[in-house]
Each structure stands twice: as C-alpha cells, then as structure tokens.
Amino acid sequence: MSTASPLRLGVNVDHVATLRNARGGALPDPVRAALLAIEAGADGITAHLREDRRHIRDADMARLKAEISKPLNFEMAATDEMLAIALATRPHAVCLVPERREELTTEGGLDVVGQHKALAPAIARLSDGGIRVSLFIAADPAQIEMVARLRAPVIEIHTGAWCDAVADGDRAKAESEWQRITAGAALARAAGLEVHAGHGLDYATAEKIAALGEIAELNIGYYMIGEALFVGLAETVRAMRAAMDRGRGKIAGNGRA
Ligand code: PXP
C-alpha cells in the first residue's frame, strides 16, 4: 500500500475570466467554473488578481471567497495595493508571484534572494492576518533557503521551464529542469517547507510530477480550461441544436401533417 500523502489539486480559473473579458460582459463566469471544479474534485481554487486586472477582477475575488466551499489561493504581487485587498478578503492562502505588466503570464519565479527585504514585511503582514503564505520560485537552492529564512511555510515550484522543454521536445533541457525540480523539492522538504508546484502542467507532466512524494499540491489552470472547451463543446452544440429545434417546433403547424 502506498504511504504517500494525498496530492491536492488547486484549479486556477483565471482564463475563464480572460474569455469573459474578451466580450466585456458577465459570461463565462469564473465563479461558476470554480463551483463546477469543486464539484468535480478540486481541493481548492486559485485565482491571480493582476495589477492590470486583465482576467480576474476585484469583484471575482470577493465572490470566490464568499461562494466557494474549498480553500481560496489568492495569487498576487507583493504590492501595498494587493496586500490591502488580500487582508480585507482573507483567503485561505496567498501565493506571492512576480509580476510585470508586459508579460503574457507569470514568466519566472520570484527573486526572493534579491527582494527579501521587501518580501519579509509582506509575509509577516499576511501571516499575522492568519493567511498561509507561499512563494512562487524556481527550484533553486538559494531561493529555497531564503524562503525558509523568511519563515514562509510554503514554496510553489515554477514548473514552466520544464513544461516548455517537454512541449518543445528538448529532452536535455527537460531532463535538467526535472532534476532541478526533484532536487529542489527534496531540499525544501528537508528545510521544513510545504512544497507546491505549478505552471504549464498538462495531463502528462502532472502525472509525472505527481509521483514526487514531496509535493503536496499542484495548481493548474490554462491547460484544463483549454481542454474543457473540447470536452464540453459537443454537448453544448447538442444543447443549442435542441433549443433551436424546440423553438422552431413552436411555429404553428410546423411538423404537423
Ligand atoms: N501557479 C502559479 C503561481 C501561477 O502563477 C500560475 C499561472 O497563473 C499557475 C500556477 C497555473 O499555471 P497554468 O495556468 O499554466 O496551469
């Protein structure tokens, strides 16, 4: 029998909001997606309130906190504005991430070594507010050791470089990134940190990283939201066909001999 502890799945709903914002209306609703994800087995919901509000907005975060029955993981940059929102929202967890306006997604881990003086008070304020803090970092020993020194309880290992190398078929890079992740996860556990991982994971990379017993949680979004379109599109087309057929059937005399 396996002795590994359970591996939690945090579902990131940011890109439901990306789609909603493309039209500027209220649909599709990221909170509805979060409720569905929980019904389907998600252990928590992750959402990133970016400085430019390109996907998740303040009202989404408030509704997620109010409406979901599982832990909310609030991803944010360590700015005064975000700290104030997080402390008012009181999510279960905050994951501090680096953020540059021009990037398409969160492109690298936090430089905890270079920014420890600015991060220390942010970690303290969130922790004092009863919020579990994690830091999103590359699996580098110096970064991991600094997180432990700052007394944040959790790291989230940035898996983006590994997933990109796998997707590109660059086997040497994929192998070296994988070694970096496995060594980093072991080092972090030895330092007493809880280890999460995420960014760019798909079914195959999630299956592979799930076999690392040091990891307690994976946070996954983009791939699943994209995949959900294909899994759900046929059923949605059938429902639309049926709605149109019902409507057309209401024309007097239609379908009658
Ligand atoms: N974890 C963190 C800290 C992230 O910033 C992101 C992306 O928002 C994810 C996980 C999820 O990445 P993806 O959407 O590529 O699965």
CSV table of N, CA and C in Angstrom, one decimal, residues 6 15 30 42 51 138 151 178 199 245:
chain,number,residue,atom,x,y,z
A,6,PRO,N,-1.8,12.5,0.4
A,6,PRO,CA,-2.7,12.9,-0.8
A,6,PRO,C,-2.1,14.1,-1.5
A,15,HIS,N,-8.4,31.9,-16.6
A,15,HIS,CA,-8.7,32.1,-18.0
A,15,HIS,C,-10.1,31.9,-18.4
A,30,PRO,N,-16.3,33.1,-13.9
A,30,PRO,CA,-15.2,32.3,-13.3
A,30,PRO,C,-15.7,31.6,-12.0
A,42,ALA,N,-11.9,19.2,-7.3
A,42,ALA,CA,-10.8,20.2,-7.0
A,42,ALA,C,-10.7,20.4,-5.5
A,51,GLU,N,-2.2,43.2,-11.3
A,51,GLU,CA,-2.2,44.7,-11.2
A,51,GLU,C,-3.1,45.3,-12.3
A,138,ALA,N,11.6,29.6,-8.7
A,138,ALA,CA,12.3,28.5,-9.4
A,138,ALA,C,12.9,27.6,-8.3
A,151,ARG,N,10.8,32.5,6.9
A,151,ARG,CA,9.7,31.8,7.7
A,151,ARG,C,8.3,31.7,6.9
A,178,TRP,N,13.9,18.9,-14.9
A,178,TRP,CA,13.3,17.9,-14.0
A,178,TRP,C,14.2,17.6,-12.8
A,199,HIS,N,2.4,25.7,-13.1
A,199,HIS,CA,2.6,26.5,-14.3
A,199,HIS,C,2.9,25.6,-15.5
A,245,ASP,N,-34.3,23.6,-32.2
A,245,ASP,CA,-35.4,22.7,-32.7
A,245,ASP,C,-36.7,22.9,-31.9
